[in-house]
Short mmCIF file of C-alpha atoms and ligand atoms in Angstrom, two decimals:
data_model
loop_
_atom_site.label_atom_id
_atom_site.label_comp_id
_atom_site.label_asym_id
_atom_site.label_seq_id
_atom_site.Cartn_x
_atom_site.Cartn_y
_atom_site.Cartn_z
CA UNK K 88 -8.81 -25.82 -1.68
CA UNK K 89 -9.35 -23.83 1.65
CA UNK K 90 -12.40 -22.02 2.72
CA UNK K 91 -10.19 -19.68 5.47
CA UNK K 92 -10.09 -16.15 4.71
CA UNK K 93 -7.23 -14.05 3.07
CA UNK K 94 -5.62 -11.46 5.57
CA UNK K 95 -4.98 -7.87 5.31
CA UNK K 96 -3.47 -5.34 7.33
CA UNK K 97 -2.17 -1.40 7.30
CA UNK K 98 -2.07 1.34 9.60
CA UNK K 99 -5.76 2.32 8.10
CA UNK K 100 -7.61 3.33 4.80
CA UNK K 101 -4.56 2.68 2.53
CA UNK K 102 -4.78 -0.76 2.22
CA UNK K 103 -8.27 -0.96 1.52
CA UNK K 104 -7.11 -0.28 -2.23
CA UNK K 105 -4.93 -3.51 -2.65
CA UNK K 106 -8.10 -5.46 -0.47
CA UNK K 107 -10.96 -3.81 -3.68
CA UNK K 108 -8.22 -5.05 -6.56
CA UNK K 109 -7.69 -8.58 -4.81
CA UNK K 110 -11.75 -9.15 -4.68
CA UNK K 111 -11.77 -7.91 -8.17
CA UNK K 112 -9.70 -10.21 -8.63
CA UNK K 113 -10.95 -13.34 -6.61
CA UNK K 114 -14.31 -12.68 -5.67
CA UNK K 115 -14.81 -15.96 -4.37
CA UNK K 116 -12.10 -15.44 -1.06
CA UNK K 117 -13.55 -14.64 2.27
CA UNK K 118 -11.04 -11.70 3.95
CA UNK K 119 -10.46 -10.02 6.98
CA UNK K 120 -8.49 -6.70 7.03
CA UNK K 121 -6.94 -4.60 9.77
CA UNK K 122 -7.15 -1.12 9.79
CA UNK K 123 -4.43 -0.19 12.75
CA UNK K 124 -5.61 2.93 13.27
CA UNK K 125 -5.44 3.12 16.62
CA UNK K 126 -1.06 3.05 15.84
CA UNK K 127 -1.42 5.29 12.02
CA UNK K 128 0.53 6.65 10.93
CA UNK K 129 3.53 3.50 10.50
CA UNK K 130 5.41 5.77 8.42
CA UNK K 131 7.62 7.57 11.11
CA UNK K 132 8.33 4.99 13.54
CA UNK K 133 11.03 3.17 14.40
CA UNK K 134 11.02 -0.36 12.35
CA UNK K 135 10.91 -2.49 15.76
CA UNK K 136 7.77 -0.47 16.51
CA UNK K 137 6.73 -1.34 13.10
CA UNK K 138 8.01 -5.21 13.50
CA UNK K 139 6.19 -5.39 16.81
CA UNK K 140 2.81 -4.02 15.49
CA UNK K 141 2.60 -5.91 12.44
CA UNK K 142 3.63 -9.11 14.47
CA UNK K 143 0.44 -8.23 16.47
CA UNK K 144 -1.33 -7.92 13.36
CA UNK K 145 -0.29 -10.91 11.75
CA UNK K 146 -1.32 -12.85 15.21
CA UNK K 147 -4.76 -11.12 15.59
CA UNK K 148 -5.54 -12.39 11.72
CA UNK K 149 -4.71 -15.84 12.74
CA UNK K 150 -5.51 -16.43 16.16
CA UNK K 151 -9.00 -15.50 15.92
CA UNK K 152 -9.69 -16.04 11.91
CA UNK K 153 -7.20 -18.28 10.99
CA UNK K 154 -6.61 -16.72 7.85
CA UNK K 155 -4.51 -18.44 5.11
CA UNK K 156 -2.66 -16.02 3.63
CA UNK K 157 -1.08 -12.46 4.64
CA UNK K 158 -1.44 -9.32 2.38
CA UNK K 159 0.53 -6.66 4.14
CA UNK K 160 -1.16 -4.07 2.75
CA UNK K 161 1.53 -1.45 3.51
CA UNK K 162 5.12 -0.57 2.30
CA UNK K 163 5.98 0.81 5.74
CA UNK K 164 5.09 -2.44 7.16
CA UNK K 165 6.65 -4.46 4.16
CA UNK K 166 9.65 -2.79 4.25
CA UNK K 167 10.41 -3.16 8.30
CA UNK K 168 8.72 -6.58 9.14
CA UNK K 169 8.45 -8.82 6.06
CA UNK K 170 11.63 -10.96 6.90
CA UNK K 171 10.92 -11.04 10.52
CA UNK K 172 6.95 -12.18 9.17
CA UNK K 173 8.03 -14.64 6.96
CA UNK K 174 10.51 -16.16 9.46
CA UNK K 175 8.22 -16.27 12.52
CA UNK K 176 5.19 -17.17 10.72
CA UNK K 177 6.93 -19.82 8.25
CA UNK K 178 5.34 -21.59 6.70
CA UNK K 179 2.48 -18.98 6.15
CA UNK K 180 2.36 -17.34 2.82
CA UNK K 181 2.86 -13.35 3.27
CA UNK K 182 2.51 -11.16 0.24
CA UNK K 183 4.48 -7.91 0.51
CA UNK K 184 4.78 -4.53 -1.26
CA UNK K 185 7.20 -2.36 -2.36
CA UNK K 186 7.43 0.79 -4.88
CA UNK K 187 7.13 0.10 -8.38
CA UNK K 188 10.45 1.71 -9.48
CA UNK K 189 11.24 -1.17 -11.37
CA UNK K 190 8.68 -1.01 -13.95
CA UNK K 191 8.65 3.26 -14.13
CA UNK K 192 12.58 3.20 -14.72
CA UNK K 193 12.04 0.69 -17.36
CA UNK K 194 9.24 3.10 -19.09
CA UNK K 195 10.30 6.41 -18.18
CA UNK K 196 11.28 8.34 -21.31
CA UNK K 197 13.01 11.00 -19.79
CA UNK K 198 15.07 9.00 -17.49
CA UNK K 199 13.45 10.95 -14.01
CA UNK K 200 11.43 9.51 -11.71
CA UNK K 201 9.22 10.15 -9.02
CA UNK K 202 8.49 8.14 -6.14
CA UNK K 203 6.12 9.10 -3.16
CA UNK K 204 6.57 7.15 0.12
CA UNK K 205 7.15 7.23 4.16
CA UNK K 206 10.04 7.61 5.50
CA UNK K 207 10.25 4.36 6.79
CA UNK K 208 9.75 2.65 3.24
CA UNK K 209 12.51 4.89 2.05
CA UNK K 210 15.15 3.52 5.19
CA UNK K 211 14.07 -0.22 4.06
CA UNK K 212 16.11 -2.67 2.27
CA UNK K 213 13.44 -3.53 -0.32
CA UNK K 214 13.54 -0.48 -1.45
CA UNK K 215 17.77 0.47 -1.50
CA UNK K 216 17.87 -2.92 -3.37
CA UNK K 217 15.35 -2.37 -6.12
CA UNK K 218 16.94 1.29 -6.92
CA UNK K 219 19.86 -0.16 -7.06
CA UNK K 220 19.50 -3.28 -9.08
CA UNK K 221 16.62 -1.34 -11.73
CA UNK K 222 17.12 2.00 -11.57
CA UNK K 223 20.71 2.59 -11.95
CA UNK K 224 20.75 4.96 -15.55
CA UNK K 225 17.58 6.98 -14.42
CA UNK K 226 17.42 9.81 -11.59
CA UNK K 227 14.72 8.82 -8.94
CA UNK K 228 13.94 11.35 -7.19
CA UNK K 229 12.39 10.61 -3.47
CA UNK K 230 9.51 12.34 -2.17
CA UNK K 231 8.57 11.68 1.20
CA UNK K 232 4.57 12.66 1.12
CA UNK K 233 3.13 12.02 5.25
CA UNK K 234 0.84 14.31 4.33
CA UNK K 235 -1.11 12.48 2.15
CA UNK K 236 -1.52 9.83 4.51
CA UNK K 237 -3.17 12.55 7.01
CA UNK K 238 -5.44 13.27 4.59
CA UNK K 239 -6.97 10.08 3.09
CA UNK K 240 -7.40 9.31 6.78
CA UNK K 241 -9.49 12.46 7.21
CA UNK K 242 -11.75 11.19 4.17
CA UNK K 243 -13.07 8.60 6.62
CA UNK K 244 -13.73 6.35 3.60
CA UNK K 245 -15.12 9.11 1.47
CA UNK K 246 -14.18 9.99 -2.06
CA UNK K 247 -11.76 12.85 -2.46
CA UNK K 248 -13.78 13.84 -5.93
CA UNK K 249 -16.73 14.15 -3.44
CA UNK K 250 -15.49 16.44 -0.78
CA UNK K 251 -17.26 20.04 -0.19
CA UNK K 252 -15.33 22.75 -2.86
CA UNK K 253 -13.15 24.19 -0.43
CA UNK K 254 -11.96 20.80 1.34
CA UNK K 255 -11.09 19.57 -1.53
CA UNK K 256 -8.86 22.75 -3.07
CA UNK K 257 -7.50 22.22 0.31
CA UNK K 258 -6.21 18.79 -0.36
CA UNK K 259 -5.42 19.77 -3.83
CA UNK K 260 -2.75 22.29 -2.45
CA UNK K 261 -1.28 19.66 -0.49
CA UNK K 262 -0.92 17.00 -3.47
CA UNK K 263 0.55 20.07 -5.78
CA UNK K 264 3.63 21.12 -3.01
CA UNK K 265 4.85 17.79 -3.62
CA UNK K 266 3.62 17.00 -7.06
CA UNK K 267 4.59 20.14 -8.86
CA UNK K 268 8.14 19.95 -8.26
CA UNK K 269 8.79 16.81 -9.48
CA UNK K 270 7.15 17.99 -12.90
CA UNK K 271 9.49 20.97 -13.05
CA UNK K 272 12.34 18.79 -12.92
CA UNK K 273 11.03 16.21 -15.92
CA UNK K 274 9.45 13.57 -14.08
CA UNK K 275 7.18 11.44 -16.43
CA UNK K 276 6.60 8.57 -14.15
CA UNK K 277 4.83 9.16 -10.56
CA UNK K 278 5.36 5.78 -8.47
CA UNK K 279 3.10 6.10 -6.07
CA UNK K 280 4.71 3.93 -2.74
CA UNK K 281 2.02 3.75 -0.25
CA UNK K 282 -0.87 2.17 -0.09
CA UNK K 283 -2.71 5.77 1.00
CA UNK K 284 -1.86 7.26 -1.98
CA UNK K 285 -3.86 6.02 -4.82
CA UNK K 286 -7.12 7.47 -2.87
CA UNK K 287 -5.46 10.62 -4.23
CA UNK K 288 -4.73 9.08 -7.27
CA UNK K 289 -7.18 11.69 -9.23
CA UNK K 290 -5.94 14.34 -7.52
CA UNK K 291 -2.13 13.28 -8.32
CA UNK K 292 -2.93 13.05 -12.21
CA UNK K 293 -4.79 16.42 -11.89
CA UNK K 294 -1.70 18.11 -10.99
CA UNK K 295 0.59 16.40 -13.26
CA UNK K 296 -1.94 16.91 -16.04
CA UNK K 297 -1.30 14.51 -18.41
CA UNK K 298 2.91 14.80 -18.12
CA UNK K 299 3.44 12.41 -15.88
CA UNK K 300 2.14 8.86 -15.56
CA UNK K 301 1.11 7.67 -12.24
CA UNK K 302 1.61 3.99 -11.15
CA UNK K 303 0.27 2.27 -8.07
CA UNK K 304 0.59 -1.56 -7.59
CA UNK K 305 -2.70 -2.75 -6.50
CA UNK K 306 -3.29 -4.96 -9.71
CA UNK K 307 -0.08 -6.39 -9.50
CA UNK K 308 -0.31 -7.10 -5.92
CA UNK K 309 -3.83 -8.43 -6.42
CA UNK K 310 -2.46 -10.49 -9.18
CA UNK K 311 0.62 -12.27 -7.29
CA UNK K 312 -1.77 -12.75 -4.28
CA UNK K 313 -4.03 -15.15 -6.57
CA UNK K 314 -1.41 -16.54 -8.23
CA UNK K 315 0.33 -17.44 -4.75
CA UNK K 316 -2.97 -18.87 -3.72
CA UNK K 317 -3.32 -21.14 -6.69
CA UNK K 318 0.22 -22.07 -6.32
CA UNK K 319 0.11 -23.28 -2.90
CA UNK K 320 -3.79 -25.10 -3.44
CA UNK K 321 -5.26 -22.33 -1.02
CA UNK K 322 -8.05 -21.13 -2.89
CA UNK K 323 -11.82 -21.03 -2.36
CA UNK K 324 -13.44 -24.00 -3.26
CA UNK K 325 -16.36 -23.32 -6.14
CA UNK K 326 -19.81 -22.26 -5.02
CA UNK K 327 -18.06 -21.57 -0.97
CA UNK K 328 -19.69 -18.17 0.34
CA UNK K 329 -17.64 -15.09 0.76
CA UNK K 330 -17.50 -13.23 4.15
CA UNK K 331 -15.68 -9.95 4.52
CA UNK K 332 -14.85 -8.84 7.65
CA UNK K 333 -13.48 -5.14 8.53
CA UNK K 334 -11.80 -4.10 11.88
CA UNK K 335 -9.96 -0.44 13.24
CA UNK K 336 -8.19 -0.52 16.19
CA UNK K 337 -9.33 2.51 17.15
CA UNK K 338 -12.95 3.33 17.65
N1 DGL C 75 -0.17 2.82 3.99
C1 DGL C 75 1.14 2.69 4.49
C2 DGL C 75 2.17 2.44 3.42
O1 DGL C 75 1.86 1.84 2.41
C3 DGL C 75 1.63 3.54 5.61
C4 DGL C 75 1.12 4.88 5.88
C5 DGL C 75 1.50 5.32 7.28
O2 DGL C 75 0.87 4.81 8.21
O3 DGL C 75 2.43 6.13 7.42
O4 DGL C 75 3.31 2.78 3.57
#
């Protein structure tokens, strides 16, 4: 049992939607999460930048919470910095994320996938691997969607469904120039691979109107954070009073 809090970070909002599934999940954990915003967007940069920043990160959520377990809340980050984490941080648990091609290429029916991520996610290991080892008999097509990130940083924690009319045909315009062509070319699976994205999540499924299903991880990542928890003996003790704690980098 340990009463420290769980970590989070990303380079703002995105994450917030694995931090909602894991206290779904474990409402008993105390948390702190990072919103870098000060440094969003990751998805561009150069992975050192990326290793260096999340290394600041990582040291921020245990110098001055000692927190007992990092989510990084972010493929960008996961994808440039969760070796270089895990090795310089060892023995701390990290949990990571990558795009859920694995599961879509085992369900897809027309053998065509979509995946929406940065750049940098794309360029990462994690992700060559996983296409590579699950996704060899289906096309996948790659989608790189910055955009979307701009925008669910613009919502400023709001709900897309509740933005003024013409904000939100706006956003909707966005989401179809990168939706719409992977439905004319037979998509049925929409991964979506970063942690930004499922804000737009009713948005996405608007535009692919029922022909596509779209998957984001946060359940699964929620779920393999509590079982890595109860694996290790770090969780909550009964009855121990959960305290969240939220911090930007920017003002
Ligand atoms: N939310 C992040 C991800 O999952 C990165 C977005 C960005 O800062 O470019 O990839």
């Amino acid at each position: 049992m340990n009463a420290a809090p769980v970590g989070f970070f990303d380079s703002g909002y995105g994450g917030l939607c694995i931090h909602a599934a894991f206290l779904r999940r474990c409402p008993g954990e105390s948390t702190v999460y990072i919103a870098d915003s000060a440094n969003c967007p990751y998805g561009n940069r150069p992975s050192a930048e990326i290793i260096r920043l999340s290394e600041e990160n990582t040291r921020r959520l245990l110098g001055e919470f000692g927190c007992k377990m990092i989510v990084v809340a972010c493929n960008t980050a996961t994808a440039a910095a969760i070796d270089f984490l895990r090795e310089k941080f060892a023995p701390l648990p990290f949990i990571g994320l990558e795009p859920a091609v694995k599961p879509a290429a085992l369900k897809s029916k027309t053998g065509i996938v979509g995946v929406l991520a940065t750049a940098g996610t794309f360029g990462g290991r994690l992700y060559r691997e996983t296409k590579d080892k699950f996704a060899k008999d289906v096309t996948v097509i790659a989608t790189v969607a910055d955009e979307f990130v701009t925008e669910v940083e613009n919502l400023r924690g709001r709900r897309v469904e509740d933005l003024p009319a013409d904000e939100y045909s706006r956003v909707e315009d966005i989401v179809r120039r990168k939706i719409e062509p992977l439905m004319a070319a037979g998509a049925d699976k929409i991964v979506l691979g970063c942690t930004h994205f499922p804000h737009l999540k009713s948005v996405i499924e608007k535009v692919a109107s029922g022909k596509a299903e779209v998957i984001e991880p946060s359940e699964a990542v929620a779920r393999q954070a509590a079982r890595v928890l109860a694996k290790l003996g770090l969780e909550a003790p009964d009855g121990a009073s959960a305290k969240h704690v939220f911090i930007s980098t920017s003002d």
